[in-house]
Structure formats: C-alpha cells, structure tokens
Short mmCIF file of C-alpha atoms in Angstrom, two decimals:
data_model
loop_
_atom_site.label_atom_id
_atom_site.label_comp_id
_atom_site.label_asym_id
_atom_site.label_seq_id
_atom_site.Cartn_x
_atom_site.Cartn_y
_atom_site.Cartn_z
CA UNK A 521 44.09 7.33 -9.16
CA UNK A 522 43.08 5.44 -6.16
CA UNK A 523 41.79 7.40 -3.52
CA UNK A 524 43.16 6.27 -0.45
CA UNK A 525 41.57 8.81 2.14
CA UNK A 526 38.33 7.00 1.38
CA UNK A 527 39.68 3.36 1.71
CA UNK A 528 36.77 1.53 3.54
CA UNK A 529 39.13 -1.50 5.20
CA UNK A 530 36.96 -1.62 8.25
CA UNK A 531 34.07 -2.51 6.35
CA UNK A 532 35.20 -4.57 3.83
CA UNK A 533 37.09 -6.94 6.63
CA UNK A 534 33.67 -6.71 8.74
CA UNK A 535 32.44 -8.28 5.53
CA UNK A 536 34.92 -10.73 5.51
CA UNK A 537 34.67 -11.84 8.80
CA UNK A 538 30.91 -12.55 8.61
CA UNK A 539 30.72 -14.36 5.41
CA UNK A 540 34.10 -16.31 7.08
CA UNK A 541 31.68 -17.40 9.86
CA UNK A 542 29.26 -18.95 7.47
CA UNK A 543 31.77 -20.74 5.99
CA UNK A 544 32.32 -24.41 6.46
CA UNK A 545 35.65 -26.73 5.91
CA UNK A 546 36.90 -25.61 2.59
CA UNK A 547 34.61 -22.54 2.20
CA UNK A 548 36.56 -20.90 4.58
CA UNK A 549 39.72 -21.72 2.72
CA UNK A 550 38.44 -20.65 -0.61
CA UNK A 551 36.91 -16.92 1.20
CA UNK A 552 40.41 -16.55 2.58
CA UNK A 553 42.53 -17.38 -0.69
CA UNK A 554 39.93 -15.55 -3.06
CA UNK A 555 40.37 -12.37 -0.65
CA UNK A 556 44.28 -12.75 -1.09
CA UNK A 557 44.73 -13.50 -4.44
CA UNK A 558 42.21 -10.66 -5.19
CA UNK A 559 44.28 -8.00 -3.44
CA UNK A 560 47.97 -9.54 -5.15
CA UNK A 561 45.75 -9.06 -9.14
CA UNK A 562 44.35 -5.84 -8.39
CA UNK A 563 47.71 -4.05 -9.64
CA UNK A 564 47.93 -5.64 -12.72
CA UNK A 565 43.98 -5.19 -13.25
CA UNK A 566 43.94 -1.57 -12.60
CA UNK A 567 47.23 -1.20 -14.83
CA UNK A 568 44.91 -2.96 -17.60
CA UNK A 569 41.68 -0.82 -17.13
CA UNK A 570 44.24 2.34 -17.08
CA UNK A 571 45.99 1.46 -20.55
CA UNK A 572 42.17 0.66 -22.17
CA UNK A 573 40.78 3.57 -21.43
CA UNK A 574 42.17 6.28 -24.14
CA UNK A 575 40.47 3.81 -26.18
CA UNK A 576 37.44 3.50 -23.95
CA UNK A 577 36.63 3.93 -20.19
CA UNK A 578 35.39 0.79 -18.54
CA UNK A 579 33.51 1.13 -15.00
CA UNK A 580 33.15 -1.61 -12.87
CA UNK A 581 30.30 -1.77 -10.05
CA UNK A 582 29.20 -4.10 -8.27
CA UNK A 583 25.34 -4.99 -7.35
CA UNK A 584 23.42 -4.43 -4.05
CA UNK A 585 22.50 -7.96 -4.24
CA UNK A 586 21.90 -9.05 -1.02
CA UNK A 587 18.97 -7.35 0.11
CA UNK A 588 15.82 -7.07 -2.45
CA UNK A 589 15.56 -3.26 -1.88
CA UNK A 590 18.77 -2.87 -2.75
CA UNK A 591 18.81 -4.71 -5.57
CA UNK A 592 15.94 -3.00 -6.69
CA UNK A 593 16.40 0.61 -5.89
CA UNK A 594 20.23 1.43 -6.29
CA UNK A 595 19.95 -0.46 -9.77
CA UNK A 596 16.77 0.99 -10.56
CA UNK A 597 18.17 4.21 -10.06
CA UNK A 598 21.30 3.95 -12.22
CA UNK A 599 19.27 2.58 -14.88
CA UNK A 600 16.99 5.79 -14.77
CA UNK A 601 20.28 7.96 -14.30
CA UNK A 602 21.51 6.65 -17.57
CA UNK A 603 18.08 7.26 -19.34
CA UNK A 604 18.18 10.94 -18.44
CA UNK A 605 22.03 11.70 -19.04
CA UNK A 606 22.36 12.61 -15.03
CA UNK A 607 25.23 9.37 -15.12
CA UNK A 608 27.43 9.18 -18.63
CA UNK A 609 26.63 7.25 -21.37
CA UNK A 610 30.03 6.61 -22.51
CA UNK A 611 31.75 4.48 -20.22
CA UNK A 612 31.06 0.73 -21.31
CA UNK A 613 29.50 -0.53 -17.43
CA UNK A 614 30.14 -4.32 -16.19
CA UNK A 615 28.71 -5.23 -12.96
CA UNK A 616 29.00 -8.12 -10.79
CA UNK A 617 26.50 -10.11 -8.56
CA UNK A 618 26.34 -13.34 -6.99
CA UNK A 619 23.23 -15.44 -4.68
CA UNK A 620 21.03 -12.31 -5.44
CA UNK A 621 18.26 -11.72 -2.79
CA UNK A 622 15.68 -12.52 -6.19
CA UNK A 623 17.14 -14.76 -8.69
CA UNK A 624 14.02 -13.10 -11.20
CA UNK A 625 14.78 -9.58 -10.14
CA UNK A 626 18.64 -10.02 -11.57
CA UNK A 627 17.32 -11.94 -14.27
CA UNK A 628 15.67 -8.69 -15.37
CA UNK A 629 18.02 -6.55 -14.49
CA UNK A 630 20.42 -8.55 -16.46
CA UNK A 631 18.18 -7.05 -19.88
CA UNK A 632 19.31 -3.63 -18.64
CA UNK A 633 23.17 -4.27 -17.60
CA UNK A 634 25.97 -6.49 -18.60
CA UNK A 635 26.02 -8.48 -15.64
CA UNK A 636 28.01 -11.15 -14.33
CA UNK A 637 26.35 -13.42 -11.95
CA UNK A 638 29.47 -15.17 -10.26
CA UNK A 639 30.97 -15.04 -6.46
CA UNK A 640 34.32 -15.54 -7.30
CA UNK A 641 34.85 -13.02 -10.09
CA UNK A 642 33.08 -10.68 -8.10
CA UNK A 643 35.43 -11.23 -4.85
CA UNK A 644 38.36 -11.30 -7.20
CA UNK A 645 37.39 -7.27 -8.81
CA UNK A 646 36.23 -6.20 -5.64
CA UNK A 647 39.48 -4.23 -4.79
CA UNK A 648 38.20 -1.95 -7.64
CA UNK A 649 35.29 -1.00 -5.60
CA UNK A 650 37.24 -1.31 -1.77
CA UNK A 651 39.85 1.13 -3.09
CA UNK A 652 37.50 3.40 -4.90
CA UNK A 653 39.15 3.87 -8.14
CA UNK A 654 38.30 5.72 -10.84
CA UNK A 655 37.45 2.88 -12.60
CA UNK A 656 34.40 1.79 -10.28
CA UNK A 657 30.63 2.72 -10.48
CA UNK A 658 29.07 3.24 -7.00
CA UNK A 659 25.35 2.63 -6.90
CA UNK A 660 24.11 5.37 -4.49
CA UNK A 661 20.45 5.65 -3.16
CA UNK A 662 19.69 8.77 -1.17
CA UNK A 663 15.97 8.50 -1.05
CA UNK A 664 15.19 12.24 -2.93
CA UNK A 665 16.22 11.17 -6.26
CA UNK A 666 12.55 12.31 -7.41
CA UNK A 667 13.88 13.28 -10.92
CA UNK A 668 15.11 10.15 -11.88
CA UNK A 669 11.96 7.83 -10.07
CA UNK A 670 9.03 10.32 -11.62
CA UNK A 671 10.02 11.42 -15.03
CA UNK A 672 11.56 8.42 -16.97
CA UNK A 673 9.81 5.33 -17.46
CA UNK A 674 10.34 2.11 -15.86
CA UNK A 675 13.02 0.43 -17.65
CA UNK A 676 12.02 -3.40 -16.32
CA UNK A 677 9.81 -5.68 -18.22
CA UNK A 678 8.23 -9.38 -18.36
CA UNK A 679 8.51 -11.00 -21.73
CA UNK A 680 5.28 -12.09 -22.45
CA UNK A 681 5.70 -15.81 -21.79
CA UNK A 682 6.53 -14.31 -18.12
CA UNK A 683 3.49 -12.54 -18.61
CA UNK A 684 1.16 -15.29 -19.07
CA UNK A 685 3.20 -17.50 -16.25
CA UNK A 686 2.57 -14.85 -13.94
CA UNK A 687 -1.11 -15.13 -14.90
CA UNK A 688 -1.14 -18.25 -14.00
CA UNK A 689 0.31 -18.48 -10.77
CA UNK A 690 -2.17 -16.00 -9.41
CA UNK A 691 -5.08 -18.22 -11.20
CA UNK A 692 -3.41 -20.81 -8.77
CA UNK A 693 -3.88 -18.37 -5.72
CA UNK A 694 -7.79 -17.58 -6.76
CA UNK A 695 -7.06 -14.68 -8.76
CA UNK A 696 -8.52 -14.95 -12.26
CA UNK A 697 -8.09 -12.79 -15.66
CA UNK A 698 -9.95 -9.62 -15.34
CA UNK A 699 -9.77 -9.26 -11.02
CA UNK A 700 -7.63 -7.10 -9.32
CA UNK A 701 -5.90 -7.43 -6.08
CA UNK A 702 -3.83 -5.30 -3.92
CA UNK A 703 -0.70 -6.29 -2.01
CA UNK A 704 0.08 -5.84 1.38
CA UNK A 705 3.38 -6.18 3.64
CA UNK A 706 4.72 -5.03 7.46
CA UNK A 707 8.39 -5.38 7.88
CA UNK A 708 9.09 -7.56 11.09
CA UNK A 709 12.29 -8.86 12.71
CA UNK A 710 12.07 -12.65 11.22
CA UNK A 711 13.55 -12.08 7.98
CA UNK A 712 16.44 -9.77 9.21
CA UNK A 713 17.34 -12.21 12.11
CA UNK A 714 16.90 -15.24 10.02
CA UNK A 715 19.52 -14.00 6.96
CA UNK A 716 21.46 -12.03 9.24
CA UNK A 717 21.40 -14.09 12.35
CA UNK A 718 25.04 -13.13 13.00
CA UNK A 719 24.47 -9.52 12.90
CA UNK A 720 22.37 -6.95 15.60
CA UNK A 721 19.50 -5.71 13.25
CA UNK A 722 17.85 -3.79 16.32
CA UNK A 723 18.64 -0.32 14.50
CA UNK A 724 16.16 -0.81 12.47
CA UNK A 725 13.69 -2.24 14.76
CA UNK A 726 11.76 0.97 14.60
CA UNK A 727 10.64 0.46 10.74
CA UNK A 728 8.84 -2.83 11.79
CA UNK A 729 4.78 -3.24 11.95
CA UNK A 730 2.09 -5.58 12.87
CA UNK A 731 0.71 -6.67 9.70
CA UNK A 732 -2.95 -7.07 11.65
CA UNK A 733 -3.37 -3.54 12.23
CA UNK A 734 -4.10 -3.85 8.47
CA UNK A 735 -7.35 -6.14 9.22
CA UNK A 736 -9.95 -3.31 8.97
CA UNK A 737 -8.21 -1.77 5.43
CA UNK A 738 -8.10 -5.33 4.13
CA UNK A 739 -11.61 -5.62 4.62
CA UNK A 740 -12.50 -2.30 3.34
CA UNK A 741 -10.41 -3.57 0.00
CA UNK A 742 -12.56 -6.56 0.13
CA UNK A 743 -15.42 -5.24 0.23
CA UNK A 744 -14.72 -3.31 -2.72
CA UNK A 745 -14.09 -6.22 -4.83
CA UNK A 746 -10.78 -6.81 -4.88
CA UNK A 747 -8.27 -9.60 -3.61
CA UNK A 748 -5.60 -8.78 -1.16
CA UNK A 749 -2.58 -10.93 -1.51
CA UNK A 750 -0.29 -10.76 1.83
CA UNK A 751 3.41 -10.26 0.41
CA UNK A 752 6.57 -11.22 2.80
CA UNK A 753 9.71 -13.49 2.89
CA UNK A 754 10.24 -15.47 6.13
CA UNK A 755 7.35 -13.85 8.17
CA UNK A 756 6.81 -14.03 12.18
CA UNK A 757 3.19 -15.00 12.29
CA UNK A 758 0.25 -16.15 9.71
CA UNK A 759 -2.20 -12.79 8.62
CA UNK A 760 -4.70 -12.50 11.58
CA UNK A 761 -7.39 -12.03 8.81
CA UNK A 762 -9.27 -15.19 7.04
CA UNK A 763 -11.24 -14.72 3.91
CA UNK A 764 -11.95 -16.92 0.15
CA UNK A 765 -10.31 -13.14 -1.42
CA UNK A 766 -7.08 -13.20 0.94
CA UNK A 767 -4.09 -15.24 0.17
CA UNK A 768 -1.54 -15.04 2.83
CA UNK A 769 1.14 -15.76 0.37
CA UNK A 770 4.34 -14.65 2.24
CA UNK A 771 3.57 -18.18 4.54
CA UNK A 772 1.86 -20.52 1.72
CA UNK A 773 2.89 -20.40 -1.77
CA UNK A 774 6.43 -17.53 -1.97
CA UNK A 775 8.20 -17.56 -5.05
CA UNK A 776 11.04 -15.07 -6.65
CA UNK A 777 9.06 -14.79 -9.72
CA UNK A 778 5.48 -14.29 -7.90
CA UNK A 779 7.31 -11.47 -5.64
CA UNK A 780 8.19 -9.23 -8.61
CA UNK A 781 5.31 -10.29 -10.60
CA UNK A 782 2.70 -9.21 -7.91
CA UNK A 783 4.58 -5.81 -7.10
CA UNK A 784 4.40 -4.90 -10.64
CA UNK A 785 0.69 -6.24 -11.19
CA UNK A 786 -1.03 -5.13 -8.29
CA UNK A 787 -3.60 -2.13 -8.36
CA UNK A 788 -1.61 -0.51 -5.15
CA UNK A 789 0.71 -1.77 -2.81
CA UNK A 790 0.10 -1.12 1.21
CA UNK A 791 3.50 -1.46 3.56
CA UNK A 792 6.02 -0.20 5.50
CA UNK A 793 9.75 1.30 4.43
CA UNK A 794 11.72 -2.05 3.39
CA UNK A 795 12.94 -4.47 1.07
CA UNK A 796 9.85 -5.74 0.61
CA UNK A 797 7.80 -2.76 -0.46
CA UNK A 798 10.69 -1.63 -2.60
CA UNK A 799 9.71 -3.43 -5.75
CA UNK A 800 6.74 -1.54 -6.26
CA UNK A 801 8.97 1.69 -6.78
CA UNK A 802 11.03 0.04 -10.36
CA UNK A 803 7.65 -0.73 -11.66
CA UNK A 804 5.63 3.00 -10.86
CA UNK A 805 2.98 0.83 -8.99
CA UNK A 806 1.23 3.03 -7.07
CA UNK A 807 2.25 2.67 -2.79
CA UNK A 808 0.42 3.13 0.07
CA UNK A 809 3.51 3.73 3.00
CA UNK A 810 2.26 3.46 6.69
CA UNK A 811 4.32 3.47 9.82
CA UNK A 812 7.26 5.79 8.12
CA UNK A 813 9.63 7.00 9.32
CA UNK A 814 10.16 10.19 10.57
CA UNK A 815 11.35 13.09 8.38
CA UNK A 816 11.48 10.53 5.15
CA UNK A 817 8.91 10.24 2.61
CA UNK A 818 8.19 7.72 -0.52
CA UNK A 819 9.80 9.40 -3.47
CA UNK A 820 7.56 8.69 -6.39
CA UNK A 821 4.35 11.39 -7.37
CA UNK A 822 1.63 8.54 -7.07
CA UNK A 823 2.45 7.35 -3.39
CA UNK A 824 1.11 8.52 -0.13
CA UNK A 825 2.31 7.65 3.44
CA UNK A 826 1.74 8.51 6.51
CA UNK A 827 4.88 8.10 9.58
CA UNK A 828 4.58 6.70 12.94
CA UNK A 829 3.78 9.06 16.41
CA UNK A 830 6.48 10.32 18.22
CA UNK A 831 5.07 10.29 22.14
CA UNK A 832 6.72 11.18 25.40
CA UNK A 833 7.07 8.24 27.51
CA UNK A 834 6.11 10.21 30.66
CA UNK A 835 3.18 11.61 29.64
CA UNK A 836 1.94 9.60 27.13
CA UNK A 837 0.95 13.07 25.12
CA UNK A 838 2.27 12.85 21.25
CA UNK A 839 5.57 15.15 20.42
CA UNK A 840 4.53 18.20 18.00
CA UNK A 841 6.38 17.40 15.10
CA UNK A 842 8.33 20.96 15.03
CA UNK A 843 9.52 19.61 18.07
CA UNK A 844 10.21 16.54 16.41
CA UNK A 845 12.32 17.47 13.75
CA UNK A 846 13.81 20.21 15.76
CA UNK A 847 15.13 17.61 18.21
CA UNK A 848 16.47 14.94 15.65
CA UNK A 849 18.12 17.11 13.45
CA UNK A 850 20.47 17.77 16.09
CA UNK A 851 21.41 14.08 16.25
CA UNK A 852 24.74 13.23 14.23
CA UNK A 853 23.07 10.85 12.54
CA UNK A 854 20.76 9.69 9.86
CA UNK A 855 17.14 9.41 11.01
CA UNK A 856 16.37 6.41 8.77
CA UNK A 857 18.66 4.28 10.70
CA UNK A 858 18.28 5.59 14.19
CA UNK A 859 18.17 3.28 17.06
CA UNK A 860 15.25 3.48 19.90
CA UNK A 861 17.42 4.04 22.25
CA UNK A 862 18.42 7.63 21.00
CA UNK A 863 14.76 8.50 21.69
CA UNK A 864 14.67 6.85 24.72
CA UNK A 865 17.03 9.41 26.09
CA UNK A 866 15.18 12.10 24.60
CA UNK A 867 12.14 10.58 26.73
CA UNK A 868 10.50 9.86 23.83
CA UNK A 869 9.07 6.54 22.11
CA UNK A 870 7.89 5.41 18.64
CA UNK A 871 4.23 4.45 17.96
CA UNK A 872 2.99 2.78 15.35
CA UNK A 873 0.18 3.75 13.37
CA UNK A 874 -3.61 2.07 14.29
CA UNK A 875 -5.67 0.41 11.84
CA UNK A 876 -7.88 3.63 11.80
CA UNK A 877 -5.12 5.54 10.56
CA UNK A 878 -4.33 2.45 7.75
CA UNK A 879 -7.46 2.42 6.79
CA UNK A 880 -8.35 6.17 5.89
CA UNK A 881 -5.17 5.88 4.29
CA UNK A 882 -6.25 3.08 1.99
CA UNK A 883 -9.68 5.04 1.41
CA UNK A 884 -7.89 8.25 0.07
CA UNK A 885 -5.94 6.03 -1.72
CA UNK A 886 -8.91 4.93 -3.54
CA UNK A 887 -10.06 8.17 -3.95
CA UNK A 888 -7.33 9.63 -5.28
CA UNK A 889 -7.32 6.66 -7.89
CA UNK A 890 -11.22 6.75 -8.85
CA UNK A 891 -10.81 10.41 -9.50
CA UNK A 892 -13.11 11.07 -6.23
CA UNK A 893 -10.72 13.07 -4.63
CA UNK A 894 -11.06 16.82 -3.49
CA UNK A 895 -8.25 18.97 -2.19
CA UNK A 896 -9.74 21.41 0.12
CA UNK A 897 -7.65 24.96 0.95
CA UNK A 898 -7.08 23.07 4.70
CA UNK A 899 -5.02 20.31 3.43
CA UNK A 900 -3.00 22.77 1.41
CA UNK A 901 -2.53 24.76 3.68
CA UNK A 902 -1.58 22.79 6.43
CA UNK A 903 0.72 20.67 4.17
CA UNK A 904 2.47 23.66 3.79
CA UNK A 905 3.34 24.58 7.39
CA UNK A 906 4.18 20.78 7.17
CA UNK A 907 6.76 21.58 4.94
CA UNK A 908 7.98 24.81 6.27
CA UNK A 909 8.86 23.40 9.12
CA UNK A 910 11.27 20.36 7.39
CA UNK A 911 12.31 23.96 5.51
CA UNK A 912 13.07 25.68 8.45
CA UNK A 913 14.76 22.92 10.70
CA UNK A 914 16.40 20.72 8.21
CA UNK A 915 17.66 21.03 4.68
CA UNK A 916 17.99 17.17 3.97
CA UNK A 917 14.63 16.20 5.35
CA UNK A 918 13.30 18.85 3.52
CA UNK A 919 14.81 17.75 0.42
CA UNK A 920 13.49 14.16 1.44
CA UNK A 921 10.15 15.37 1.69
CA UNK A 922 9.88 17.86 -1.02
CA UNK A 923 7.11 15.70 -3.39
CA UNK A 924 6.25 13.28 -0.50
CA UNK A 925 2.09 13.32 0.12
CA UNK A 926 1.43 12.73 3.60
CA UNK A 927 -2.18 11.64 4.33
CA UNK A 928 -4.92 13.90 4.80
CA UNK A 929 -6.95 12.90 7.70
CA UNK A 930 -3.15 12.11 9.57
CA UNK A 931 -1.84 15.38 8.50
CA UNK A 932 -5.16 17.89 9.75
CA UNK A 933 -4.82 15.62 12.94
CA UNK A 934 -1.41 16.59 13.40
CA UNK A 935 0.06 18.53 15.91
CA UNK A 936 2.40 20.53 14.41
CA UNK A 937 3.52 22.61 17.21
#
C-alpha cells in the first residue's frame, strides 16, 4: 500500500525546483513534462508491480548518485546487507542512476546491482520511491552499521586490465611497482559551492579543514619512504607542501578512475568526514579521520580519528567533553549536520585540529600497522570513561561510537570533565 503519512512532497518539489533552475530552453520543458507524465504512469506501474509479485516481488530503489559518499556508502551498505541476510534475498532489486558523481564507481557497482544508468527512466519510476511504496528499496546510511562494514568482505573489484591501468596512471604520477603511497584529503567549501552553487551548504561548514595543517604528517610519511598523493575534486587552494614524493593530484592530473583506484590502493588514507574520504570505507582501506565531528566516529575496526575542540568563545578554555555531549544532546537535531550558529549561542566555537595533533595521529597509525603498538592500562582506561560518558548522555552517539578508536595522545589529553 502506499504510505501516505510519509509522502515527502516538500522535498521532492525542492528537488524539482533546483534541477528546474539549471535547466535551459527545452530542458526545462522536458524536467516539467517528465515530472507530469511520471506522476499520470505511476498507477498503472504500481498496479503492474502489485499483480507480479505472487509470482515474484520486485523492489525498485534508486541510487545516491549525486554525491560520491553517497554513492559509495548507502550502496556499499546494501550490498553488505544482502551478503549477511540483514536485507532479503528474494526480492529481484532494479535500481536507477543517472550523471553519477563517479562514472567508475557506478561502473563497479553496476557488477553488484542491476542498474539502469538513465535520467529519464529514473524521473519517470521515481513516484515509487516519493510515495514510499512497498515496492521501493530505500538505501539508508546511519553511520553505526559496524556489522555490515567489519564482518563481510568488500564486494567491489578491478578486473585486472583495470588493475594494470591503474598501475599505470600512478607510474605517470611518479609512483612505480613495488612503492607505496598514502592519500590525503580536507573537505573545503569549493566543491560544495561549485556543484551546488544554488544551494546554502554552510551547515556543513563545520566538517571542513585546511589541508596544510597536514604539512608536518606529510613529511613524517615522507620521510618514511612513502609517496603522499593529495586526493580532492574542485579544491580551494594548491597543497602548501612541495616535494619529488608529493603529487597534488586533486589540482593536476583528477580522474574518476584514479579517485577509486587510489582509495582502494593506498597503504592508509588521512581526511576529514566527506565524500571524498568515503571511498576508502567500500574497499576496507585502512583511514586515518581528523577534524571529526563531534559524538560520530569512523565505523570500520581498522580506522582511527580524532574530532575537532569544542572551546568557549569567551574564554578561550576548551569545553570538557561531558559537557559537550551533555549540551548537544539536548539539541533537536542531528549533530552531524549542525550549523555553527547553534554553538554560537551556546557560546561555544569549533576548532580544528593542529598539525601536532595530525601528525601523532599518523604516527600511531603507523604503529598500529607495523605491529609497534602498545596499549597501556591508561588508554583503556580512559577510553572507557570516554565511552561511559556517550553511555550515560546519549544512546545514539553511543551507538555511533561503540567500535570507533579515538587517538591516544588526543584522548589522555582530553578533558573529559
């Protein structure tokens, strides 16, 4: 039946009217009479889909595909879902897509899923989704689906002529057989304003970084041996940081293949919570997360992170994070999309992390990797007041956080309050 309390109208013609404005001459007609003649086919569509199924059940969903993390996760995630019986098996799933946010991405995806890549069929079956029928598969992403992201195994793969183009490419960049390299990214506002230059994107302001707090950690990586390869789509400014082992490849060479190739390839991946640190998640690579937000964690077992400071504008003195929590679970809202301005009236302000902070990070990183690392009784025990207090003052940041690993040296210089 179609479930008209959860009709989402507003959105859908919000939708409508933005992708109207990027129209031009007949675009807009077309947006306007695909829109209408979907609505006037979606009775006799659902009356099809409703006399198939005693035969068999066909869901129809409809890809996150314009926005890379998106497309990555909330696929990633059914795929994964399916592989450990937590979504049915028995339905026969078609989903739609169209100018995906990585042409290679959906061309891997489309291994996986039936897929069809085309805007007008997928504007002509959206009702199925807008009216939330029975016969439509949502693609959810919570952020503390740990089950499905740590115990089956990545379900994407390169063919091997990929494989070897792949290799190539980063030959290209400097990178040859037998080197390793890590990737690096800080979410700014240029890509958001750029694609979405109709839209305000200062909500999420507060997940951005500057990518040359990373200088010292980069070095650190070079000095190690390895290459560090600068990741990024439509960046504000050139990496601060020259060197024969650093390719700033977000601003000189970009590709959809190289992005997905180099997140799956890379020994670790350093960044911030976005789109384009999301790859690294579908392919297990392990993740280095800096300036988090607060009261979220990465959700895979081989990733560490460490959030941004909460400090009082008055004072300057940081916020004890029970007092942090304490405070923002009271807000209506989710956390992960809060604006600055709800801290602002709490006098309070969002710091980023320093590039001392990065780079112990990135050293524990390495540690943990090389097999180097020691857990003292401090850290655990610390880590656990950490999590008693997410416990204690929230049950879905708890949840969040449940197999997050914050840094060490962050966490036993943490004020916990």
């Amino acid at each position: 039946m179609v479930n008209l309390k959860k009709l989402e109208l507003k959105s859908y013609y919000d939708s409508f009217i933005r992708t109207l404005n990027n129209k031009k001459g007949f675009g807009k007609v077309f947006e306007i009479l695909i829109r209408v003649i979907s609505l006037l086919l979606f009775p006799i569509v659902y009356l099809i889909l409703f006399l198939i199924k005693p035969f068999k059940e066909i869901r129809l969903g409809f890809l996150y595909n314009r926005r890379i993390g998106h497309l990555a996760l909330n696929t990633d995630l059914f795929i994964r879902s399916k592989k450990i019986g937590s979504v049915s098996s028995d339905p026969w799933y078609l989903f739609f897509a169209y100018e995906p946010a990585n042409r290679q991405l959906l061309k891997m995806i489309k291994r996986e899923l039936n897929v069809i890549d085309s805007e007008w069929l997928t504007k002509l079956f959206a009702p199925i989704g807008l009216f939330r029928t029975s016969f439509w598969q949502p693609l959810p992403f919570l952020s503390n689906e740990y089950k499905e992201f740590n115990y089956p195994s990545r379900s994407l793969h390169f063919t091997k002529q990929e494989d070897l183009f792949g290799k190539g490419e980063l030959a290209k960049m400097g990178v040859k057989d037998g080197d390793w390299y890590v990737c690096i990214f800080a979410r700014d506002e240029k890509y958001s304003n750029t694609i979405s230059a109709n839209t305000d994107n200062s909500s999420t302001d507060h997940r951005n970084g500057d990518i040359d707090t990373y200088i010292p950690a980069v070095k650190y990586i070079v000095d190690r041996g390895g290459y560090v390869i600068r990741m990024g789509h439509l960046v504000s400014k050139e990496f601060g940081y020259k060197h024969e082992k650093v390719v700033d490849y977000a601003v000189c060479c970009r590709t959809d293949f190289m992005d997905v190739y180099l997140a799956k390839n890379c020994r670790f991946h350093l960044g911030t919570a976005s789109g384009g640190s999301d790859l690294v998640h579908v392919f297990d690579t392990p993740f280095v997360g800096v300036n988090w937000e607060i009261g979220r964690g990465p959700i895979k077992n081989n990733e560490i992170f460490i959030p941004k400071t909460i400090k009082y504008k008055a004072s300057g003195l940081e916020v004890a994070f029970k007092t942090q929590i304490e405070k923002i679970g009271k807000i209506p809202i989710e956390f992960g999309l809060c604006p600055e301005e709800i801290l602002n009236d709490l006098g309070m302000e969002i710091i980023d992390n320093t590039s001392g902070q990065i780079l112990e990070l990135v050293k524990e990183m390495f540690s943990r990797m090389d097999g180097s690392w020691v857990v003292s009784n401090a850290y655990l025990h610390k880590r656990q007041e950490y999590q008693d207090i997410l416990n204690y003052y929230h049950h879905w940041f708890a949840e969040a956080h449940q197999n997050s690993t914050i840094g060490k040296d962050f966490l036993m210089k943490l004020d916990l309050g």
